[in-house]
Amino acid sequence: MSKADRQLMIELENVDKFFGSFQALKGVNLTVGKGEKVVVCGPSGSGKSTLIRCINRLEQHNNGKIVVNGHELTGAVKDIDAVRREVGMVFQSFNLFPHLTVIDNLMLAPKLVRKTPKAENRKKAMRLLERVKIPEQADKWPSQLSGGQQQRVAIARALCMNPEIILFDEPTSALDPEMISEVLDVMIDLAREGMTMICVSHEMGFARSVADNVVFMDEGEIVESGPPGTFFDNPKNDRTKLFLKQILSH
Amino acid sequence: MSFDIELILDSIPKMLVGIGLTFELLFLSLALGTALGIFLLILRISGRWYLAAPTMVYIYIFRGTPILVQIFIIYYGLPQLEFVRDSIFWPILKEPFGCAIVALSLNTGAYLSEIFRGGVLGVDRGLTEAAAALGISVRQRFIYITSPIAIRLCLPAYSNDVVSLMKSTALASTITLLDMMGIARTIVAETYAPYEVFISVMVIYLVITWAIQRTFAWIEKRMSRHVRREA
Ligand SMILES: Nc1ncnc2c1ncn2[C@@H]1O[C@H](COP(=O)(O)OP(=O)(O)O)[C@@H](O)[C@H]1O
Ligand SMILES: [Mg+2]
């Protein structure tokens, strides 16, 4: 895609976020075009979660401008729920609804928000469970599933609302090592299908193969960003170099 | 002291006549108290201080004073006030039964709202955030996510509160009601046999407590299906 037809899905302009007097984001600038994949990395506490949580307004930023798929989040957003419908989110700790079966986890939001007929929701949910390769778990409780299976259900749940964008917050960090690849495979599939994605992740193999842009954050700032080739092989900033050395040494 | 078994066997059926009234007091004030508890909970977590503050005062007063005092104030105190006698509540408040229901409900509501609040606070914030991220509204999150999970969390405490409410119904006998305890007291006045009679009534209360606990244990088990892993 040439730069000229790049349709912006997410724009952050000088975004600041404070928790009390602590500044978690410092003048963050970032743009994500349609179909682009951004991988965000950085040490713990650097503001990665805060950054993506501001994009669907689980946190409200204090200064600057955020535009998501044409909706500006600055100031009074009339209907934040409408924006959230277009932005899926996958959490580190899965956050499946424990009192609902797998299929009901997928069908809840379409029922409450889109108010589409039940049969249609079920069909769609089953299709998505097939896509994440666990249709046979449809009627189980989340607690009966492995971590990797739960995270795949969480991805399918986000897809049920047909989001234009999906935000991933360290989706594989809570998983046992042998389950990481089954979740990454689903994410790679999604990426190939052209989904717009922001992934907070330290899976450098994933970043290399999927990302259009890798962003390194430290202490609330974007320190360095660039295409994976340049970012990994030729990092410019000393903090980036140190971080990459630490990440790759284990 | 000799123990008159015959008197026990004799008085149990008499006291069972009052079990209907005991159950009426229990179920009515439990229903009203639960509704009040939910209402107070919503005020309490509304995030508006002018709703939350009076609620906290109310809860503090009703949990911080003996329920017997509350019953006496409602039964003996309120009728002294002319505006109470003129109000639409008078038909309820002029009857001892109405007063007992009002007192028990107001008291239980205060306790239950705190129990419910504990349940709501126990719901993992990540779950409501996940629902929010799907575009589900605040109200729907409360109904479909927070409530069902909170209910399961506070069921054991709720069950304890039902037992304690059941025991409090005995206080209705102090304002002339002939519930089980009321009947027991009449029999004692006639027979001068407090041990036999009060032990009999104790046994009946114990059986009711046991039944309440079994019922809730069963409900809890059913509601926890999703927590058990398949063997
Ligand atoms: N709700 C909150 N209240 C106060 N401080 C917070 C809150 N959320 C995050 N922080 C702080 O903001 C900083 C960035 O947090 P976070 O975005 O979660 O970092 P990361 O995801 O990169 O580990 C941390 O220092 C964290 O302690
Ligand atoms: Mg984080």
Coordinates of C-alpha atoms and ligand atoms in Angstrom, one line a residue:
Chain A
M1 CA 0.0 0.0 0.0
S2 CA 1.4 3.4 -0.9
K3 CA 1.6 6.0 1.8
A4 CA -1.0 8.1 0.0
D5 CA -3.9 5.7 0.4
R6 CA -3.1 5.0 4.0
Q7 CA -6.4 5.3 5.7
L8 CA -5.8 6.2 9.4
M9 CA -7.7 4.0 11.9
I10 CA -6.0 5.3 15.0
E11 CA -4.3 8.6 15.7
L12 CA -2.7 9.7 18.9
E13 CA -1.4 13.2 19.1
N14 CA 0.6 14.4 22.1
V15 CA -1.3 12.2 24.5
D16 CA -0.7 12.6 28.2
K17 CA -2.2 10.4 30.9
F18 CA -1.9 11.1 34.7
F19 CA -2.7 8.8 37.6
G20 CA -2.9 11.4 40.3
S21 CA 0.4 13.2 40.0
F22 CA 2.1 10.3 38.3
Q23 CA 2.4 10.7 34.6
A24 CA 2.0 7.3 32.8
L25 CA 2.0 8.7 29.2
K26 CA 4.1 11.6 28.1
G27 CA 3.2 13.2 24.8
V28 CA 2.6 10.0 22.9
N29 CA 2.3 10.3 19.1
L30 CA 1.2 7.2 17.1
T31 CA -0.7 6.5 13.9
V32 CA -2.0 3.2 12.8
G33 CA -3.4 2.8 9.2
K34 CA -6.1 0.3 8.2
G35 CA -4.7 -3.2 8.1
E36 CA -1.5 -2.3 9.9
K37 CA 0.0 -4.2 12.7
V38 CA 1.8 -2.5 15.5
V39 CA 3.7 -4.3 18.2
V40 CA 4.4 -2.4 21.4
C41 CA 7.2 -3.5 23.7
G42 CA 9.0 -2.0 26.7
P43 CA 9.7 -2.7 30.3
S44 CA 7.0 -3.4 32.9
G45 CA 5.4 -0.1 34.0
S46 CA 6.4 1.8 30.9
G47 CA 2.8 2.6 30.0
K48 CA 2.0 0.0 27.3
S49 CA -1.3 -1.1 28.9
T50 CA -2.2 2.5 29.6
L51 CA -1.6 3.4 26.0
I52 CA -3.9 0.8 24.5
R53 CA -6.5 1.2 27.3
C54 CA -6.8 4.9 26.3
I55 CA -7.6 3.8 22.8
N56 CA -10.9 2.2 23.9
R57 CA -11.3 4.6 26.8
L58 CA -10.9 2.1 29.6
E59 CA -8.7 5.0 30.7
Q60 CA -9.3 8.6 29.9
H61 CA -6.4 10.6 28.7
N62 CA -5.8 14.0 30.1
N63 CA -4.2 16.0 27.2
G64 CA -3.8 15.6 23.5
K65 CA -6.0 14.0 20.9
I66 CA -7.1 10.4 20.2
V67 CA -9.1 9.6 17.0
V68 CA -10.3 6.1 16.5
N69 CA -11.9 5.2 13.2
G70 CA -13.1 8.7 12.8
H71 CA -14.4 9.2 16.3
E72 CA -12.5 11.7 18.4
L73 CA -12.2 10.7 22.0
T74 CA -11.0 14.0 23.2
G75 CA -13.5 15.9 25.4
A76 CA -17.1 14.6 25.7
V77 CA -17.7 11.5 23.7
K78 CA -21.4 11.1 23.3
D79 CA -21.4 7.4 22.9
I80 CA -18.3 5.6 24.0
D81 CA -20.0 2.3 23.7
A82 CA -20.4 2.8 20.0
V83 CA -16.6 3.3 19.6
R84 CA -15.9 0.3 21.8
R85 CA -18.0 -1.9 19.5
E86 CA -15.5 -1.1 16.7
V87 CA -12.5 -1.9 18.8
G88 CA -12.0 -5.4 20.2
M89 CA -9.7 -6.1 23.1
V90 CA -7.9 -9.2 24.4
F91 CA -6.4 -9.1 27.9
Q92 CA -3.5 -10.8 29.5
S93 CA -5.8 -12.6 32.0
F94 CA -8.4 -13.6 29.4
N95 CA -11.3 -12.2 31.5
L96 CA -13.8 -14.7 30.2
F97 CA -17.2 -14.4 32.0
P98 CA -16.9 -17.4 34.4
H99 CA -20.6 -17.8 34.9
L100 CA -21.3 -18.3 31.2
T101 CA -20.4 -21.2 28.9
V102 CA -17.9 -20.6 26.1
I103 CA -20.6 -20.1 23.5
D104 CA -22.6 -17.8 25.8
N105 CA -19.4 -15.8 26.3
L106 CA -19.4 -15.2 22.6
M107 CA -23.1 -14.6 22.2
L108 CA -23.6 -12.1 25.1
A109 CA -22.4 -8.9 23.4
P110 CA -24.2 -9.5 20.1
K111 CA -27.4 -10.2 22.0
L112 CA -27.1 -7.1 24.3
V113 CA -25.5 -4.6 21.9
R114 CA -26.5 -5.6 18.4
K115 CA -29.7 -7.3 19.4
T116 CA -29.4 -9.7 16.6
P117 CA -31.5 -13.0 16.6
K118 CA -30.2 -15.8 18.8
A119 CA -29.9 -18.3 16.0
E120 CA -27.7 -15.9 14.0
N121 CA -25.5 -15.2 17.0
R122 CA -25.1 -18.9 17.7
K123 CA -24.1 -19.6 14.1
K124 CA -21.6 -16.8 14.1
A125 CA -20.2 -17.9 17.5
M126 CA -19.7 -21.5 16.2
R127 CA -18.0 -20.2 13.1
L128 CA -15.6 -18.2 15.2
L129 CA -14.9 -21.1 17.5
E130 CA -14.0 -23.1 14.5
R131 CA -11.7 -20.4 13.3
V132 CA -9.8 -20.5 16.6
K133 CA -10.0 -24.3 16.4
I134 CA -12.0 -25.2 19.5
P135 CA -15.6 -25.7 18.3
E136 CA -15.8 -28.9 20.5
Q137 CA -15.5 -26.7 23.7
A138 CA -18.6 -24.6 23.0
D139 CA -20.7 -25.9 25.9
K140 CA -17.9 -26.0 28.5
W141 CA -17.3 -23.5 31.3
P142 CA -14.2 -21.3 30.9
S143 CA -12.7 -22.9 34.0
Q144 CA -12.6 -26.3 32.3
L145 CA -10.3 -24.9 29.5
S146 CA -6.6 -24.6 29.4
G147 CA -5.1 -21.1 29.4
G148 CA -4.4 -21.3 25.7
Q149 CA -7.9 -22.4 24.9
Q150 CA -9.3 -19.6 27.1
Q151 CA -7.3 -17.0 25.3
R152 CA -8.5 -18.3 22.0
V153 CA -12.1 -18.0 23.2
A154 CA -11.3 -14.5 24.3
I155 CA -10.1 -13.7 20.8
A156 CA -13.2 -15.2 19.3
R157 CA -15.4 -13.2 21.7
A158 CA -13.8 -10.0 20.5
L159 CA -14.3 -11.0 16.9
C160 CA -18.0 -11.6 17.5
M161 CA -18.6 -7.9 17.4
N162 CA -16.9 -7.5 14.0
P163 CA -14.4 -5.0 15.2
E164 CA -12.3 -3.0 12.8
I165 CA -9.4 -2.9 15.2
I166 CA -8.2 -5.4 17.9
L167 CA -6.0 -4.4 20.8
F168 CA -4.0 -7.2 22.5
D169 CA -2.5 -6.6 25.9
E170 CA 0.2 -9.2 26.5
P171 CA -2.1 -12.0 25.3
T172 CA 0.5 -14.7 25.8
S173 CA 2.2 -13.5 29.0
A174 CA 0.0 -15.5 31.4
L175 CA 0.3 -18.7 29.4
D176 CA 2.5 -21.8 29.9
P177 CA 5.2 -21.9 27.3
E178 CA 3.7 -24.8 25.4
M179 CA 0.5 -22.9 24.8
I180 CA 1.9 -19.7 23.5
S181 CA 2.1 -20.8 19.9
E182 CA -1.5 -21.9 19.6
V183 CA -2.5 -18.3 20.5
L184 CA 0.1 -16.6 18.3
D185 CA -1.1 -18.8 15.4
V186 CA -4.6 -17.4 15.7
M187 CA -3.2 -13.9 15.9
I188 CA -1.0 -14.5 12.8
D189 CA -4.1 -15.7 10.9
L190 CA -5.9 -12.6 11.9
A191 CA -3.0 -10.4 10.8
R192 CA -3.0 -12.2 7.4
E193 CA -6.7 -11.5 6.9
G194 CA -5.9 -7.8 7.2
M195 CA -7.1 -6.9 10.7
T196 CA -5.8 -3.7 12.1
M197 CA -4.0 -4.7 15.3
I198 CA -2.0 -3.2 18.2
C199 CA -0.3 -5.9 20.2
V200 CA 1.6 -5.3 23.4
S201 CA 3.9 -8.3 23.3
H202 CA 7.4 -9.4 23.9
E203 CA 7.2 -12.2 21.4
M204 CA 10.0 -11.0 19.2
G205 CA 9.5 -13.7 16.6
F206 CA 5.9 -12.7 16.2
A207 CA 6.9 -9.0 16.0
R208 CA 9.4 -9.8 13.3
S209 CA 7.0 -11.8 11.1
V210 CA 3.8 -9.8 11.5
A211 CA 4.5 -6.2 12.6
D212 CA 4.5 -3.2 10.2
N213 CA 5.8 -1.1 13.0
V214 CA 7.5 -1.9 16.3
V215 CA 7.2 0.6 19.1
F216 CA 9.5 0.7 22.1
M217 CA 8.1 2.5 25.2
D218 CA 9.9 3.5 28.4
E219 CA 8.7 5.6 31.3
G220 CA 5.6 6.7 29.4
E221 CA 7.3 7.7 26.3
I222 CA 7.7 6.2 22.8
V223 CA 11.5 6.0 22.7
E224 CA 11.9 4.5 19.3
S225 CA 9.8 3.0 16.5
G226 CA 10.2 1.5 13.1
P227 CA 9.7 -1.4 10.8
P228 CA 10.9 -4.7 12.5
G229 CA 14.0 -5.1 10.3
T230 CA 15.4 -1.7 11.3
F231 CA 14.1 -1.8 14.8
F232 CA 15.7 -5.2 15.7
D233 CA 18.9 -5.1 13.7
N234 CA 19.7 -1.4 13.9
P235 CA 18.2 0.1 17.1
K236 CA 19.4 3.7 17.6
N237 CA 18.5 4.5 21.1
D238 CA 20.6 3.1 24.0
R239 CA 17.5 2.2 26.1
T240 CA 16.2 0.2 23.1
K241 CA 19.5 -1.6 22.8
L242 CA 19.6 -2.5 26.4
F243 CA 16.0 -3.7 26.4
L244 CA 16.5 -5.9 23.3
K245 CA 19.6 -7.3 24.9
Q246 CA 17.7 -8.3 28.0
I247 CA 14.7 -9.7 26.1
L248 CA 16.8 -11.8 23.7
S249 CA 19.1 -13.1 26.4
H250 CA 16.4 -15.3 27.9
Chain B
M1 CA -35.7 -31.2 88.8
S2 CA -37.8 -33.6 86.9
F3 CA -38.3 -33.3 83.2
D4 CA -41.8 -33.7 81.9
I5 CA -41.5 -35.4 78.5
E6 CA -45.2 -35.5 78.1
L7 CA -45.4 -31.8 78.4
I8 CA -42.8 -31.4 75.7
L9 CA -44.6 -33.7 73.4
D10 CA -47.8 -31.8 74.2
S11 CA -46.5 -28.3 73.7
I12 CA -44.6 -28.9 70.4
P13 CA -47.8 -29.3 68.4
K14 CA -49.3 -26.2 70.1
M15 CA -46.3 -24.1 69.2
L16 CA -46.3 -25.4 65.6
V17 CA -49.6 -23.5 65.3
G18 CA -47.4 -20.4 65.5
I19 CA -45.0 -21.6 62.9
G20 CA -47.1 -20.1 60.1
L21 CA -46.8 -16.7 61.7
T22 CA -43.0 -17.2 62.1
F23 CA -42.7 -18.1 58.5
E24 CA -44.9 -15.1 57.4
L25 CA -42.6 -12.8 59.4
L26 CA -39.5 -14.4 58.0
F27 CA -40.5 -14.6 54.3
L28 CA -42.2 -11.2 54.1
S29 CA -39.4 -9.3 55.8
L30 CA -36.8 -11.3 53.9
A31 CA -38.5 -10.3 50.6
L32 CA -38.9 -6.6 51.6
G33 CA -35.4 -6.5 53.2
T34 CA -33.8 -8.0 50.1
A35 CA -35.5 -5.4 47.9
L36 CA -34.5 -2.6 50.3
G37 CA -30.9 -4.0 50.5
I38 CA -30.6 -3.9 46.7
F39 CA -32.0 -0.4 46.6
L40 CA -29.6 0.8 49.3
L41 CA -26.7 -0.9 47.5
I42 CA -27.5 1.0 44.3
L43 CA -27.6 4.3 46.2
R44 CA -24.4 3.3 48.0
I45 CA -22.4 2.6 44.8
S46 CA -24.1 5.3 42.7
G47 CA -20.9 7.4 43.0
R48 CA -23.1 10.4 44.1
W49 CA -22.3 11.5 47.7
Y50 CA -25.7 12.9 48.3
L51 CA -27.2 9.4 47.7
A52 CA -24.4 7.4 49.3
A53 CA -24.0 9.5 52.5
P54 CA -27.6 9.2 53.8
T55 CA -27.5 5.5 52.9
M56 CA -24.4 5.0 55.0
V57 CA -26.0 6.9 58.0
Y58 CA -29.1 4.7 57.7
I59 CA -27.0 1.5 57.6
Y60 CA -24.9 2.6 60.5
I61 CA -27.9 3.3 62.7
F62 CA -29.8 0.1 61.9
R63 CA -26.7 -2.1 62.3
G64 CA -25.5 -0.2 65.3
T65 CA -28.5 -0.5 67.6
P66 CA -30.4 -3.5 69.0
I67 CA -33.2 -4.7 66.8
L68 CA -35.4 -4.9 69.9
V69 CA -35.0 -1.2 70.4
Q70 CA -36.0 -0.6 66.8
I71 CA -39.1 -2.8 67.2
F72 CA -40.1 -0.9 70.3
I73 CA -39.6 2.5 68.7
I74 CA -41.7 1.5 65.7
Y75 CA -44.4 -0.1 67.8
Y76 CA -44.6 2.2 70.9
G77 CA -42.9 5.3 69.6
L78 CA -44.4 6.1 66.1
P79 CA -48.1 6.0 67.1
Q80 CA -47.4 8.9 69.4
L81 CA -46.8 11.1 66.4
E82 CA -49.8 12.6 64.9
F83 CA -48.5 12.8 61.3
V84 CA -47.8 9.1 61.5
R85 CA -51.4 8.4 62.6
D86 CA -52.6 10.6 59.7
S87 CA -50.3 9.0 57.1
I88 CA -51.1 6.3 54.6
F89 CA -48.8 4.0 56.6
W90 CA -51.1 4.0 59.6
P91 CA -53.1 0.9 58.6
I92 CA -49.8 -1.0 58.7
L93 CA -48.3 0.7 61.7
K94 CA -51.3 0.4 63.9
E95 CA -51.0 -3.4 63.8
P96 CA -48.3 -5.2 65.7
F97 CA -47.8 -7.5 62.7
G98 CA -47.2 -4.5 60.5
C99 CA -44.8 -3.0 63.0
A100 CA -42.8 -6.3 63.2
I101 CA -42.6 -6.6 59.4
V102 CA -41.5 -3.0 59.1
A103 CA -38.8 -3.3 61.8
L104 CA -37.5 -6.6 60.6
S105 CA -37.4 -5.4 57.0
L106 CA -35.6 -2.1 57.7
N107 CA -33.1 -3.9 59.9
T108 CA -32.4 -6.8 57.5
G109 CA -32.2 -4.4 54.5
A110 CA -29.3 -2.6 56.2
Y111 CA -27.4 -5.8 56.8
L112 CA -28.1 -7.2 53.4
S113 CA -27.0 -4.1 51.5
E114 CA -23.6 -4.4 53.1
I115 CA -23.5 -8.1 52.2
F116 CA -24.5 -7.3 48.6
R117 CA -21.8 -4.6 48.5
G118 CA -19.2 -7.1 49.5
G119 CA -20.3 -9.3 46.7
V120 CA -20.2 -6.5 44.1
L121 CA -16.8 -5.4 45.3
G122 CA -15.6 -9.0 45.0
V123 CA -16.3 -9.2 41.3
D124 CA -13.0 -9.1 39.3
R125 CA -12.7 -5.7 37.7
G126 CA -11.2 -7.3 34.6
L127 CA -14.6 -8.9 33.8
T128 CA -16.5 -5.6 33.8
E129 CA -13.7 -4.1 31.7
A130 CA -13.9 -6.9 29.2
A131 CA -17.7 -6.3 29.0
A132 CA -17.1 -2.6 28.6
A133 CA -14.6 -3.2 25.8
L134 CA -17.3 -5.2 23.9
G135 CA -19.5 -2.1 24.0
I136 CA -21.9 -3.4 26.7
S137 CA -23.4 -0.5 28.6
V138 CA -22.9 0.2 32.3
R139 CA -26.4 -0.9 33.2
Q140 CA -26.2 -4.1 31.2
R141 CA -22.8 -4.9 32.8
F142 CA -24.4 -4.6 36.2
I143 CA -27.2 -6.9 35.3
Y144 CA -25.5 -9.6 33.2
I145 CA -22.0 -9.7 34.7
T146 CA -21.7 -8.1 38.1
S147 CA -25.0 -9.3 39.6
P148 CA -24.8 -13.0 38.8
I149 CA -21.2 -13.3 40.0
A150 CA -21.9 -11.1 43.1
I151 CA -24.9 -13.2 44.0
R152 CA -22.8 -16.4 44.1
L153 CA -20.1 -14.6 46.1
C154 CA -22.5 -13.4 48.8
L155 CA -24.7 -16.4 49.1
P156 CA -23.0 -17.8 52.2
A157 CA -23.3 -14.5 54.0
Y158 CA -26.9 -14.1 52.8
S159 CA -27.7 -17.6 54.2
N160 CA -26.3 -16.6 57.6
D161 CA -28.4 -13.5 57.5
V162 CA -31.6 -15.4 56.7
V163 CA -30.9 -17.6 59.8
S164 CA -30.3 -14.5 62.0
L165 CA -33.5 -12.9 60.6
M166 CA -35.4 -16.1 61.4
K167 CA -34.1 -15.9 65.0
S168 CA -35.1 -12.3 65.2
T169 CA -38.7 -13.1 64.3
A170 CA -39.0 -14.4 67.9
L171 CA -38.8 -10.8 69.1
A172 CA -42.2 -10.2 67.5
S173 CA -43.6 -12.0 70.6
T174 CA -42.6 -8.9 72.6
I175 CA -45.2 -6.9 70.9
T176 CA -48.1 -9.3 71.5
L177 CA -47.7 -11.4 68.4
L178 CA -48.4 -15.1 68.8
D179 CA -45.6 -16.6 66.7
M180 CA -43.9 -19.8 68.0
M181 CA -42.2 -17.8 70.7
G182 CA -45.4 -16.0 71.6
I183 CA -47.2 -19.2 72.0
A184 CA -44.3 -20.7 74.0
R185 CA -44.5 -17.8 76.4
T186 CA -48.3 -18.2 76.9
I187 CA -47.8 -21.9 77.6
V188 CA -45.1 -21.1 80.1
A189 CA -47.4 -18.6 81.8
E190 CA -50.1 -21.3 82.1
T191 CA -47.9 -24.3 83.1
Y192 CA -45.0 -22.7 85.0
A193 CA -42.7 -25.1 83.1
P194 CA -40.2 -22.9 81.4
Y195 CA -37.6 -25.6 80.7
E196 CA -39.7 -28.0 78.9
V197 CA -41.5 -25.4 76.8
F198 CA -38.5 -23.3 75.9
I199 CA -36.4 -26.4 75.1
S200 CA -39.2 -27.5 72.8
V201 CA -39.3 -24.2 71.0
M202 CA -35.5 -24.3 70.8
V203 CA -35.7 -27.6 69.0
I204 CA -38.1 -26.3 66.5
Y205 CA -36.0 -23.2 65.7
L206 CA -33.0 -25.5 65.3
V207 CA -34.8 -27.6 62.8
I208 CA -35.7 -24.5 60.8
T209 CA -32.1 -23.2 60.9
W210 CA -30.9 -26.6 59.7
A211 CA -33.5 -26.5 56.8
I212 CA -32.4 -23.0 55.8
Q213 CA -28.8 -24.0 55.8
R214 CA -29.4 -27.1 53.7
T215 CA -31.4 -25.2 51.2
F216 CA -28.7 -22.6 50.7
A217 CA -26.0 -25.3 50.5
W218 CA -28.0 -26.8 47.7
I219 CA -28.5 -23.5 45.9
E220 CA -24.8 -22.7 46.3
K221 CA -23.8 -26.0 44.8
R222 CA -26.1 -25.5 41.8
M223 CA -24.8 -22.0 41.3
S224 CA -21.2 -23.1 41.5
R225 CA -21.3 -25.6 38.6
H226 CA -19.1 -23.5 36.5
V227 CA -16.4 -23.3 39.2
R228 CA -15.8 -27.0 39.4
R229 CA -13.4 -28.5 37.0
E230 CA -14.4 -31.7 35.3
A231 CA -12.7 -34.6 37.0
Ligands
LIG1 N1 -5.2 2.7 37.7 C1 -3.9 3.1 38.0 N2 -3.7 3.9 39.1 C2 -2.5 4.4 39.4 N3 -1.4 4.1 38.7 C3 -1.5 3.3 37.6 C4 -2.8 2.8 37.2 N4 -2.7 2.0 36.1 C5 -1.3 2.1 35.8 N5 -0.6 2.8 36.7 C6 0.8 3.1 36.7 O1 1.1 3.6 35.4 C7 2.4 3.0 35.0 C8 2.2 2.3 33.7 O2 1.4 1.2 33.9 P1 1.0 0.2 32.7 O3 0.5 1.0 31.5 O4 0.2 -0.9 33.2 O5 2.5 -0.4 32.3 P2 2.8 -1.6 31.4 O6 1.6 -2.2 30.8 O7 3.8 -1.1 30.4 O8 3.5 -2.6 32.3 C9 2.8 2.1 36.1 O9 3.8 2.8 36.9 C10 1.6 1.8 36.9 O10 1.9 1.6 38.2
MG2 MG 0.7 -4.0 31.0

